[in-house]
PDB file of C-alpha atoms in Angstrom:
ATOM      1  CA  MET A   1       0.586  20.165 -11.816  1.00 32.00           C
ATOM      2  CA  SER A   2      -3.130  21.109 -12.192  1.00 32.00           C
ATOM      3  CA  ALA A   3      -5.607  20.575  -9.815  1.00 33.00           C
ATOM      4  CA  GLU A   4      -7.442  18.186 -11.915  1.00 37.00           C
ATOM      5  CA  HIS A   5      -4.409  15.863 -11.953  1.00 42.00           C
ATOM      6  CA  GLY A   6      -3.261  16.806  -8.453  1.00 52.00           C
ATOM      7  CA  HIS A   7      -2.687  13.915  -6.130  1.00 65.00           C
ATOM      8  CA  ASP A   8      -5.468  14.139  -3.510  1.00 69.00           C
ATOM      9  CA  PRO A   9      -5.750  11.060  -1.428  1.00 79.00           C
ATOM     10  CA  VAL A  10      -9.392  12.071  -0.260  1.00 74.00           C
ATOM     11  CA  ASN A  11     -10.770  12.201  -3.685  1.00 76.00           C
ATOM     12  CA  ALA A  12      -8.670   9.169  -5.018  1.00 86.00           C
ATOM     13  CA  ILE A  13     -11.081   6.296  -6.436  1.00 90.00           C
ATOM     14  CA  SER A  14     -12.099   3.612  -3.574  1.00 90.00           C
ATOM     15  CA  GLU A  15     -10.848   0.113  -4.245  1.00 92.00           C
ATOM     16  CA  ALA A  16     -14.786  -0.778  -3.639  1.00 90.00           C
ATOM     17  CA  ALA A  17     -15.656   1.784  -6.621  1.00 92.00           C
ATOM     18  CA  ALA A  18     -13.177   0.033  -9.198  1.00 94.00           C
ATOM     19  CA  THR A  19     -14.430  -1.891 -11.796  1.00 94.00           C
ATOM     20  CA  GLY A  20     -13.201  -3.601 -14.965  1.00 97.00           C
ATOM     21  CA  ARG A  21      -9.499  -3.034 -15.791  1.00 97.00           C
ATOM     22  CA  THR A  22      -8.859  -0.570 -12.838  1.00 97.00           C
ATOM     23  CA  ALA A  23     -10.493  -3.199 -10.586  1.00 97.00           C
ATOM     24  CA  GLU A  24      -7.890  -6.080 -12.053  1.00 97.00           C
ATOM     25  CA  ILE A  25      -4.874  -3.890 -11.673  1.00 98.00           C
ATOM     26  CA  PHE A  26      -5.753  -2.956  -8.309  1.00 97.00           C
ATOM     27  CA  ALA A  27      -6.113  -6.738  -7.537  1.00 97.00           C
ATOM     28  CA  GLU A  28      -2.283  -7.289  -9.372  1.00 97.00           C
ATOM     29  CA  ILE A  29      -0.782  -4.380  -7.286  1.00 98.00           C
ATOM     30  CA  ARG A  30      -1.992  -6.131  -3.954  1.00 97.00           C
ATOM     31  CA  GLU A  31      -0.906  -9.380  -5.059  1.00 96.00           C
ATOM     32  CA  VAL A  32       2.468  -8.356  -6.254  1.00 96.00           C
ATOM     33  CA  MET A  33       3.364  -5.925  -3.467  1.00 97.00           C
ATOM     34  CA  GLN A  34       2.198  -8.211  -1.060  1.00 96.00           C
ATOM     35  CA  ILE A  35      -0.331  -5.603   0.719  1.00 97.00           C
ATOM     36  CA  PRO A  36      -4.092  -5.681   1.711  1.00 97.00           C
ATOM     37  CA  LEU A  37      -4.827  -2.436   0.099  1.00 96.00           C
ATOM     38  CA  VAL A  38      -4.077  -0.098  -2.772  1.00 96.00           C
ATOM     39  CA  THR A  39      -2.583   3.032  -1.374  1.00 94.00           C
ATOM     40  CA  SER A  40      -3.572   6.735  -2.797  1.00 92.00           C
ATOM     41  CA  ILE A  41      -1.090   7.072  -5.493  1.00 96.00           C
ATOM     42  CA  TRP A  42      -2.300   4.193  -7.375  1.00 97.00           C
ATOM     43  CA  ARG A  43      -6.139   4.968  -6.990  1.00 96.00           C
ATOM     44  CA  THR A  44      -5.215   8.578  -7.883  1.00 95.00           C
ATOM     45  CA  LEU A  45      -3.399   7.609 -11.098  1.00 97.00           C
ATOM     46  CA  ASP A  46      -6.529   6.146 -12.237  1.00 96.00           C
ATOM     47  CA  ALA A  47      -7.793   9.798 -13.132  1.00 95.00           C
ATOM     48  CA  ILE A  48      -5.548  10.137 -15.727  1.00 96.00           C
ATOM     49  CA  GLU A  49      -6.506   8.619 -18.870  1.00 96.00           C
ATOM     50  CA  GLY A  50      -4.027   5.665 -19.429  1.00 97.00           C
ATOM     51  CA  GLY A  51      -2.311   6.860 -16.157  1.00 97.00           C
ATOM     52  CA  LEU A  52      -2.842   3.935 -13.813  1.00 98.00           C
ATOM     53  CA  GLU A  53      -2.479   1.231 -16.604  1.00 98.00           C
ATOM     54  CA  ALA A  54       0.700   2.682 -17.978  1.00 98.00           C
ATOM     55  CA  ALA A  55       2.381   3.462 -15.062  1.00 98.00           C
ATOM     56  CA  TRP A  56       1.917  -0.059 -13.311  1.00 98.00           C
ATOM     57  CA  ALA A  57       2.863  -1.795 -16.435  1.00 98.00           C
ATOM     58  CA  ALA A  58       6.218   0.278 -16.461  1.00 98.00           C
ATOM     59  CA  THR A  59       6.716  -0.430 -12.734  1.00 98.00           C
ATOM     60  CA  LYS A  60       5.591  -3.862 -12.176  1.00 97.00           C
ATOM     61  CA  PRO A  61       8.831  -5.253 -13.173  1.00 95.00           C
ATOM     62  CA  ILE A  62      10.794  -3.099 -10.875  1.00 95.00           C
ATOM     63  CA  TYR A  63       8.509  -4.739  -7.964  1.00 95.00           C
ATOM     64  CA  LEU A  64       9.090  -8.039  -9.562  1.00 94.00           C
ATOM     65  CA  SER A  65      12.534  -7.822  -9.444  1.00 92.00           C
ATOM     66  CA  GLY A  66      12.637  -8.058  -5.408  1.00 93.00           C
ATOM     67  CA  GLN A  67      15.088  -5.087  -5.252  1.00 93.00           C
ATOM     68  CA  PRO A  68      12.585  -2.557  -3.644  1.00 95.00           C
ATOM     69  CA  ASP A  69      12.139  -5.207  -0.953  1.00 95.00           C
ATOM     70  CA  ALA A  70      15.999  -5.782  -0.390  1.00 93.00           C
ATOM     71  CA  LEU A  71      16.534  -2.026  -0.576  1.00 95.00           C
ATOM     72  CA  LEU A  72      13.704  -1.382   1.950  1.00 96.00           C
ATOM     73  CA  LYS A  73      15.173  -3.922   4.289  1.00 94.00           C
ATOM     74  CA  GLN A  74      18.589  -2.236   4.127  1.00 95.00           C
ATOM     75  CA  LEU A  75      16.853   1.145   4.616  1.00 96.00           C
ATOM     76  CA  ARG A  76      15.341  -0.002   7.985  1.00 95.00           C
ATOM     77  CA  ALA A  77      18.643  -1.426   9.314  1.00 96.00           C
ATOM     78  CA  ASP A  78      20.571   1.903   8.162  1.00 96.00           C
ATOM     79  CA  ILE A  79      18.312   4.675   9.250  1.00 94.00           C
ATOM     80  CA  HIS A  80      17.349   5.547  12.816  1.00 92.00           C
ATOM     81  CA  LEU A  81      14.071   6.490  13.594  1.00 94.00           C
ATOM     82  CA  PRO A  82      13.522   8.578  16.537  1.00 93.00           C
ATOM     83  CA  ILE A  83      10.438   7.646  18.419  1.00 93.00           C
ATOM     84  CA  PRO A  84       8.652   9.517  21.631  1.00 93.00           C
ATOM     85  CA  LYS A  85       8.461   8.467  25.172  1.00 87.00           C
ATOM     86  CA  ALA A  86       6.553   5.389  26.277  1.00 84.00           C
ATOM     87  CA  ILE A  87       2.609   5.485  26.246  1.00 85.00           C
ATOM     88  CA  THR A  88       1.229   5.340  30.013  1.00 81.00           C
ATOM     89  CA  THR A  89      -1.167   2.856  31.105  1.00 79.00           C
ATOM     90  CA  ASN A  90      -3.434   5.783  31.970  1.00 84.00           C
ATOM     91  CA  GLU A  91      -2.939   7.519  28.616  1.00 87.00           C
ATOM     92  CA  LEU A  92      -3.950   4.193  26.796  1.00 84.00           C
ATOM     93  CA  MET A  93      -7.231   3.804  28.715  1.00 85.00           C
ATOM     94  CA  SER A  94      -8.196   7.601  28.508  1.00 89.00           C
ATOM     95  CA  ALA A  95      -7.675   7.077  24.479  1.00 92.00           C
ATOM     96  CA  GLY A  96     -10.360   4.192  24.633  1.00 92.00           C
ATOM     97  CA  ILE A  97      -7.571   1.692  23.293  1.00 92.00           C
ATOM     98  CA  ASN A  98      -8.324  -1.697  24.421  1.00 89.00           C
ATOM     99  CA  GLU A  99      -6.678  -4.900  23.706  1.00 87.00           C
ATOM    100  CA  ALA A 100      -8.580  -5.928  21.402  1.00 90.00           C
ATOM    101  CA  ASP A 101      -7.678  -2.667  19.259  1.00 92.00           C
ATOM    102  CA  LEU A 102      -3.947  -3.399  19.215  1.00 91.00           C
ATOM    103  CA  ARG A 103      -3.502  -5.763  16.282  1.00 93.00           C
ATOM    104  CA  PRO A 104      -5.630  -4.167  13.833  1.00 95.00           C
ATOM    105  CA  ILE A 105      -3.889  -0.529  14.728  1.00 95.00           C
ATOM    106  CA  SER A 106      -0.723  -2.388  14.417  1.00 95.00           C
ATOM    107  CA  SER A 107      -1.645  -3.854  11.082  1.00 97.00           C
ATOM    108  CA  ILE A 108      -2.963  -0.969   9.355  1.00 98.00           C
ATOM    109  CA  LEU A 109       0.164   0.838  10.455  1.00 97.00           C
ATOM    110  CA  ALA A 110       2.352  -2.042   8.880  1.00 97.00           C
ATOM    111  CA  ALA A 111       0.053  -2.185   5.741  1.00 97.00           C
ATOM    112  CA  TYR A 112       0.826   1.488   4.775  1.00 97.00           C
ATOM    113  CA  ASN A 113       4.025   1.610   5.825  1.00 97.00           C
ATOM    114  CA  ARG A 114       5.260  -1.693   3.725  1.00 97.00           C
ATOM    115  CA  SER A 115       3.039  -0.034   0.649  1.00 97.00           C
ATOM    116  CA  ASN A 116       4.083   3.623   0.979  1.00 97.00           C
ATOM    117  CA  SER A 117       7.886   2.396   1.314  1.00 97.00           C
ATOM    118  CA  LEU A 118       7.830   0.207  -1.597  1.00 97.00           C
ATOM    119  CA  ASN A 119       6.120   2.882  -3.631  1.00 97.00           C
ATOM    120  CA  LEU A 120       8.720   5.765  -2.805  1.00 97.00           C
ATOM    121  CA  ILE A 121      11.587   3.161  -3.720  1.00 97.00           C
ATOM    122  CA  ALA A 122       9.643   1.706  -7.015  1.00 97.00           C
ATOM    123  CA  LEU A 123       8.371   4.753  -8.303  1.00 97.00           C
ATOM    124  CA  THR A 124      11.497   6.615  -7.771  1.00 97.00           C
ATOM    125  CA  ALA A 125      13.515   3.969  -9.755  1.00 96.00           C
ATOM    126  CA  LEU A 126      10.849   4.426 -12.372  1.00 96.00           C
ATOM    127  CA  VAL A 127      11.473   8.499 -12.890  1.00 95.00           C
ATOM    128  CA  ARG A 128      15.183   8.380 -12.129  1.00 93.00           C
ATOM    129  CA  LYS A 129      17.890   6.651 -13.950  1.00 86.00           C
ATOM    130  CA  GLY A 130      20.983   5.476 -12.182  1.00 82.00           C
ATOM    131  CA  SER A 131      24.300   3.411 -12.635  1.00 71.00           C
ATOM    132  CA  TYR A 132      22.923  -0.195 -12.545  1.00 70.00           C
ATOM    133  CA  ARG A 133      24.271  -2.287 -10.103  1.00 62.00           C
ATOM    134  CA  GLN A 134      23.353  -6.014  -9.858  1.00 62.00           C
ATOM    135  CA  GLY A 135      21.796  -7.056  -6.580  1.00 63.00           C
ATOM    136  CA  ASP A 136      21.620 -10.422  -4.718  1.00 66.00           C
ATOM    137  CA  PRO A 137      18.680 -12.613  -6.069  1.00 66.00           C
ATOM    138  CA  VAL A 138      15.710 -11.628  -3.604  1.00 78.00           C
ATOM    139  CA  LYS A 139      13.112 -13.898  -2.953  1.00 81.00           C
ATOM    140  CA  LEU A 140       9.566 -11.993  -2.833  1.00 84.00           C
ATOM    141  CA  PRO A 141       7.853 -12.181   0.684  1.00 84.00           C
ATOM    142  CA  THR A 142       4.518 -13.966   1.219  1.00 89.00           C
ATOM    143  CA  VAL A 143       2.821 -11.862   3.471  1.00 90.00           C
ATOM    144  CA  GLN A 144      -0.292 -12.876   5.560  1.00 93.00           C
ATOM    145  CA  TRP A 145      -2.714  -9.839   6.513  1.00 96.00           C
ATOM    146  CA  PRO A 146      -5.853  -9.942   8.989  1.00 94.00           C
ATOM    147  CA  GLU A 147      -9.136  -8.463   7.501  1.00 94.00           C
ATOM    148  CA  LEU A 148      -8.869  -4.600   7.971  1.00 95.00           C
ATOM    149  CA  PRO A 149     -11.912  -2.142   8.832  1.00 96.00           C
ATOM    150  CA  PRO A 150     -12.582   0.194   5.896  1.00 95.00           C
ATOM    151  CA  LEU A 151     -11.088   2.898   5.004  1.00 95.00           C
ATOM    152  CA  LEU A 152     -13.671   5.723   5.574  1.00 95.00           C
ATOM    153  CA  SER A 153     -14.676   8.325   3.317  1.00 92.00           C
ATOM    154  CA  LYS A 154     -14.824  12.017   4.269  1.00 93.00           C
ATOM    155  CA  ALA A 155     -18.753  11.893   4.346  1.00 93.00           C
ATOM    156  CA  GLU A 156     -18.449   8.835   6.516  1.00 96.00           C
ATOM    157  CA  ILE A 157     -16.448  10.961   9.203  1.00 97.00           C
ATOM    158  CA  ASP A 158     -18.004  13.646  11.651  1.00 97.00           C
ATOM    159  CA  LEU A 159     -17.039  17.201  11.805  1.00 97.00           C
ATOM    160  CA  GLU A 160     -15.092  16.627  15.230  1.00 98.00           C
ATOM    161  CA  ASN A 161     -13.121  13.683  13.927  1.00 98.00           C
ATOM    162  CA  TRP A 162     -12.208  15.305  10.638  1.00 97.00           C
ATOM    163  CA  SER A 163     -11.016  18.396  12.745  1.00 97.00           C
ATOM    164  CA  LEU A 164      -8.705  16.039  14.554  1.00 97.00           C
ATOM    165  CA  LEU A 165      -7.276  14.480  11.169  1.00 97.00           C
ATOM    166  CA  GLU A 166      -6.662  18.036   9.874  1.00 96.00           C
ATOM    167  CA  ARG A 167      -4.303  18.784  12.753  1.00 96.00           C
ATOM    168  CA  THR A 168      -2.061  15.792  11.429  1.00 95.00           C
ATOM    169  CA  ILE A 169      -1.661  17.558   8.091  1.00 93.00           C
ATOM    170  CA  ALA A 170       1.486  19.628   9.080  1.00 90.00           C
ATOM    171  CA  LEU A 171       3.318  16.760  11.223  1.00 92.00           C
ATOM    172  CA  GLY A 172       6.826  16.183   9.848  1.00 89.00           C
ATOM    173  CA  VAL A 173       6.820  18.891   7.157  1.00 84.00           C
ATOM    174  CA  ASN A 174       8.068  22.626   7.461  1.00 79.00           C
ATOM    175  CA  LEU A 175       6.090  23.789   3.869  1.00 77.00           C
ATOM    176  CA  PRO A 176       2.371  24.575   3.790  1.00 75.00           C
ATOM    177  CA  THR A 177       0.146  21.481   2.616  1.00 80.00           C
ATOM    178  CA  THR A 178      -3.229  20.779   2.450  1.00 81.00           C
ATOM    179  CA  ALA A 179      -2.918  16.995   1.957  1.00 84.00           C
ATOM    180  CA  LEU A 180      -4.407  14.663   4.449  1.00 91.00           C
ATOM    181  CA  PRO A 181      -2.309  11.534   4.663  1.00 93.00           C
ATOM    182  CA  THR A 182      -4.578   8.120   4.243  1.00 94.00           C
ATOM    183  CA  LEU A 183      -2.941   6.390   6.897  1.00 97.00           C
ATOM    184  CA  TRP A 184      -4.605   8.578   9.406  1.00 97.00           C
ATOM    185  CA  ARG A 185      -7.959   8.636   7.701  1.00 96.00           C
ATOM    186  CA  HIS A 186      -7.884   4.894   8.000  1.00 97.00           C
ATOM    187  CA  LEU A 187      -6.920   4.922  11.734  1.00 98.00           C
ATOM    188  CA  ILE A 188      -9.693   7.552  12.484  1.00 98.00           C
ATOM    189  CA  HIS A 189     -11.613   4.467  13.906  1.00 97.00           C
ATOM    190  CA  TRP A 190      -9.736   5.381  17.003  1.00 97.00           C
ATOM    191  CA  PRO A 191      -9.647   9.121  17.491  1.00 97.00           C
ATOM    192  CA  GLY A 192      -7.829   8.149  20.946  1.00 96.00           C
ATOM    193  CA  PHE A 193      -5.058   6.957  19.169  1.00 96.00           C
ATOM    194  CA  ILE A 194      -4.789   9.903  16.595  1.00 97.00           C
ATOM    195  CA  GLU A 195      -4.869  12.257  19.789  1.00 96.00           C
ATOM    196  CA  LEU A 196      -2.247  10.152  21.408  1.00 95.00           C
ATOM    197  CA  MET A 197       0.075  10.110  18.277  1.00 96.00           C
ATOM    198  CA  LEU A 198      -0.254  14.269  18.107  1.00 96.00           C
ATOM    199  CA  LYS A 199       0.490  14.738  21.677  1.00 95.00           C
ATOM    200  CA  HIS A 200       3.612  12.661  21.516  1.00 95.00           C
ATOM    201  CA  TYR A 201       4.950  13.466  17.966  1.00 96.00           C
ATOM    202  CA  GLN A 202       4.384  17.228  18.191  1.00 95.00           C
ATOM    203  CA  PRO A 203       7.944  17.584  20.602  1.00 96.00           C
ATOM    204  CA  LEU A 204       9.539  15.631  17.590  1.00 95.00           C
ATOM    205  CA  HIS A 205       8.214  17.893  15.070  1.00 95.00           C
ATOM    206  CA  ASP A 206       8.951  20.861  16.993  1.00 95.00           C
ATOM    207  CA  SER A 207      12.181  19.969  17.531  1.00 95.00           C
ATOM    208  CA  GLY A 208      12.921  19.533  13.782  1.00 93.00           C
ATOM    209  CA  GLU A 209      13.673  15.603  14.389  1.00 93.00           C
ATOM    210  CA  LEU A 210      10.826  14.426  12.112  1.00 93.00           C
ATOM    211  CA  PHE A 211      11.983  16.689   9.136  1.00 91.00           C
ATOM    212  CA  ASN A 212      15.517  15.474   9.572  1.00 92.00           C
ATOM    213  CA  MET A 213      14.358  12.016   9.420  1.00 93.00           C
ATOM    214  CA  VAL A 214      12.306  12.665   6.659  1.00 92.00           C
ATOM    215  CA  GLY A 215      15.248  14.506   4.940  1.00 91.00           C
ATOM    216  CA  LYS A 216      17.344  11.098   5.728  1.00 94.00           C
ATOM    217  CA  ILE A 217      15.163   8.972   4.036  1.00 95.00           C
ATOM    218  CA  THR A 218      14.438  11.086   1.034  1.00 93.00           C
ATOM    219  CA  LYS A 219      18.068  11.201   0.398  1.00 94.00           C
ATOM    220  CA  TYR A 220      18.684   7.305   1.137  1.00 96.00           C
ATOM    221  CA  VAL A 221      16.002   6.421  -1.617  1.00 96.00           C
ATOM    222  CA  GLU A 222      17.364   9.020  -4.012  1.00 94.00           C
ATOM    223  CA  THR A 223      20.712   7.842  -3.838  1.00 94.00           C
ATOM    224  CA  HIS A 224      20.164   3.931  -4.156  1.00 95.00           C
ATOM    225  CA  ALA A 225      16.600   3.560  -5.881  1.00 95.00           C
ATOM    226  CA  PRO A 226      17.905   4.669  -9.305  1.00 95.00           C
ATOM    227  CA  GLU A 227      20.429   1.662  -9.364  1.00 93.00           C
ATOM    228  CA  MET A 228      17.166  -0.557 -10.039  1.00 93.00           C
ATOM    229  CA  SER A 229      15.810   1.941 -12.951  1.00 93.00           C
ATOM    230  CA  ASN A 230      17.104  -0.778 -15.515  1.00 92.00           C
ATOM    231  CA  PHE A 231      14.197  -2.938 -14.602  1.00 92.00           C
ATOM    232  CA  ARG A 232      11.473  -0.547 -15.712  1.00 94.00           C
ATOM    233  CA  ASP A 233       9.477  -1.810 -18.960  1.00 96.00           C
ATOM    234  CA  THR A 234      10.827   1.017 -21.073  1.00 94.00           C
ATOM    235  CA  SER A 235       8.407  -0.111 -23.934  1.00 97.00           C
ATOM    236  CA  VAL A 236       5.705   1.719 -22.158  1.00 97.00           C
ATOM    237  CA  ASP A 237       4.793   5.328 -22.598  1.00 97.00           C
ATOM    238  CA  VAL A 238       3.552   6.536 -19.447  1.00 97.00           C
ATOM    239  CA  PRO A 239       1.243   9.925 -19.830  1.00 97.00           C
ATOM    240  CA  GLU A 240       3.140  12.967 -18.883  1.00 97.00           C
ATOM    241  CA  ALA A 241       0.382  14.035 -16.338  1.00 97.00           C
ATOM    242  CA  ALA A 242       0.965  10.872 -14.587  1.00 97.00           C
ATOM    243  CA  VAL A 243       4.865  11.153 -14.610  1.00 97.00           C
ATOM    244  CA  GLN A 244       4.173  14.465 -13.211  1.00 95.00           C
ATOM    245  CA  MET A 245       1.833  13.142 -10.492  1.00 95.00           C
ATOM    246  CA  ILE A 246       4.627  10.921  -9.546  1.00 96.00           C
ATOM    247  CA  GLU A 247       6.907  13.419  -9.228  1.00 95.00           C
ATOM    248  CA  ASP A 248       5.158  15.327  -7.054  1.00 92.00           C
ATOM    249  CA  TYR A 249       4.551  12.005  -4.817  1.00 94.00           C
ATOM    250  CA  ILE A 250       8.022  11.269  -4.508  1.00 94.00           C
ATOM    251  CA  GLY A 251       9.481  14.643  -4.741  1.00 86.00           C
ATOM    252  CA  ALA A 252      10.620  16.833  -1.751  1.00 71.00           C
ATOM    253  CA  PRO A 253       8.446  16.886   1.569  1.00 69.00           C
ATOM    254  CA  PRO A 254       5.709  16.999   1.749  1.00 68.00           C
ATOM    255  CA  SER A 255       5.588  13.908  -0.175  1.00 85.00           C
ATOM    256  CA  VAL A 256       5.504  10.336   0.639  1.00 92.00           C
ATOM    257  CA  SER A 257       8.742  10.043   2.223  1.00 92.00           C
ATOM    258  CA  ARG A 258       7.015  11.918   4.907  1.00 92.00           C
ATOM    259  CA  MET A 259       4.901   9.236   5.429  1.00 93.00           C
ATOM    260  CA  THR A 260       7.351   6.495   4.773  1.00 94.00           C
ATOM    261  CA  SER A 261       9.169   8.274   7.672  1.00 94.00           C
ATOM    262  CA  LEU A 262       6.695   9.227  10.051  1.00 95.00           C
ATOM    263  CA  GLY A 263       4.436   6.173   9.574  1.00 96.00           C
ATOM    264  CA  SER A 264       7.487   3.751  10.172  1.00 96.00           C
ATOM    265  CA  SER A 265       8.421   5.591  13.540  1.00 96.00           C
ATOM    266  CA  VAL A 266       4.820   5.423  14.521  1.00 96.00           C
ATOM    267  CA  GLU A 267       4.507   1.575  14.019  1.00 96.00           C
ATOM    268  CA  LYS A 268       7.879   1.219  15.911  1.00 94.00           C
ATOM    269  CA  TRP A 269       6.820   3.587  18.765  1.00 93.00           C
ATOM    270  CA  PHE A 270       3.635   1.904  19.095  1.00 91.00           C
ATOM    271  CA  ARG A 271       4.828  -1.893  18.670  1.00 88.00           C
ATOM    272  CA  ALA A 272       7.088  -1.225  21.317  1.00 86.00           C
ATOM    273  CA  ASN A 273       4.794   0.326  23.639  1.00 77.00           C
ATOM    274  CA  MET A 274       2.141  -2.616  23.171  1.00 74.00           C
ATOM    275  CA  GLY A 275       4.912  -5.454  23.447  1.00 64.00           C
ATOM    276  CA  LEU A 276       3.905  -6.527  19.257  1.00 54.00           C
TER     277      LEU A 276
END
């Protein structure tokens, strides 16, 4: 993939900057997926001429089938997510996190985990063909989200906090990568939380547990998601550059499976600690 069409979350168009048809598609994505924000793959596909519209048109019926939601529910039941030891009260106080911060942090984690997980499943179904297996009828959920703090651009984050974010890049992967996950950038409103997460998850990274978890989720989705590939709108011609971007996005870690796994583990860990 060329650098021009690489999946770079930092340089993706922001939702606020979207106009015209792009803004309409972003609104459809939020409504269909029941998410409060549009994650980076869709915002990055907008850089490819016709890429966003075609990829969304081809994938939308997969989401509407309800099968991605059903598989996500099953995945969460089947895959064990390792979590670190509990956060102490002193750690929480030192991190500058108070009671009012608990809900927005938890909501941001939940929003990205729902979006990343469903994207991993549905976009895998888009580009992988499988033997169709009829799933049970699925009623699409209605999810209510609170207003979230804004996703800050790089220019809005001071150098100290940007350096902190760069420490998250290698977490959960064993190959070199420069991709900064958007989830952590959204949570930089609470630098102390990022520090806590790094402190508690580094041992799981060092032991290989994080990468093993990512591998299990990647394999699970690659096994089951293609079974819903028949829902894809085959009348839509998705540009090759967009297909390649999606392939890289769902491919071998580092990929969205890394953040599907790690983000879900962090949400589970944080909610357990906070009693949410």
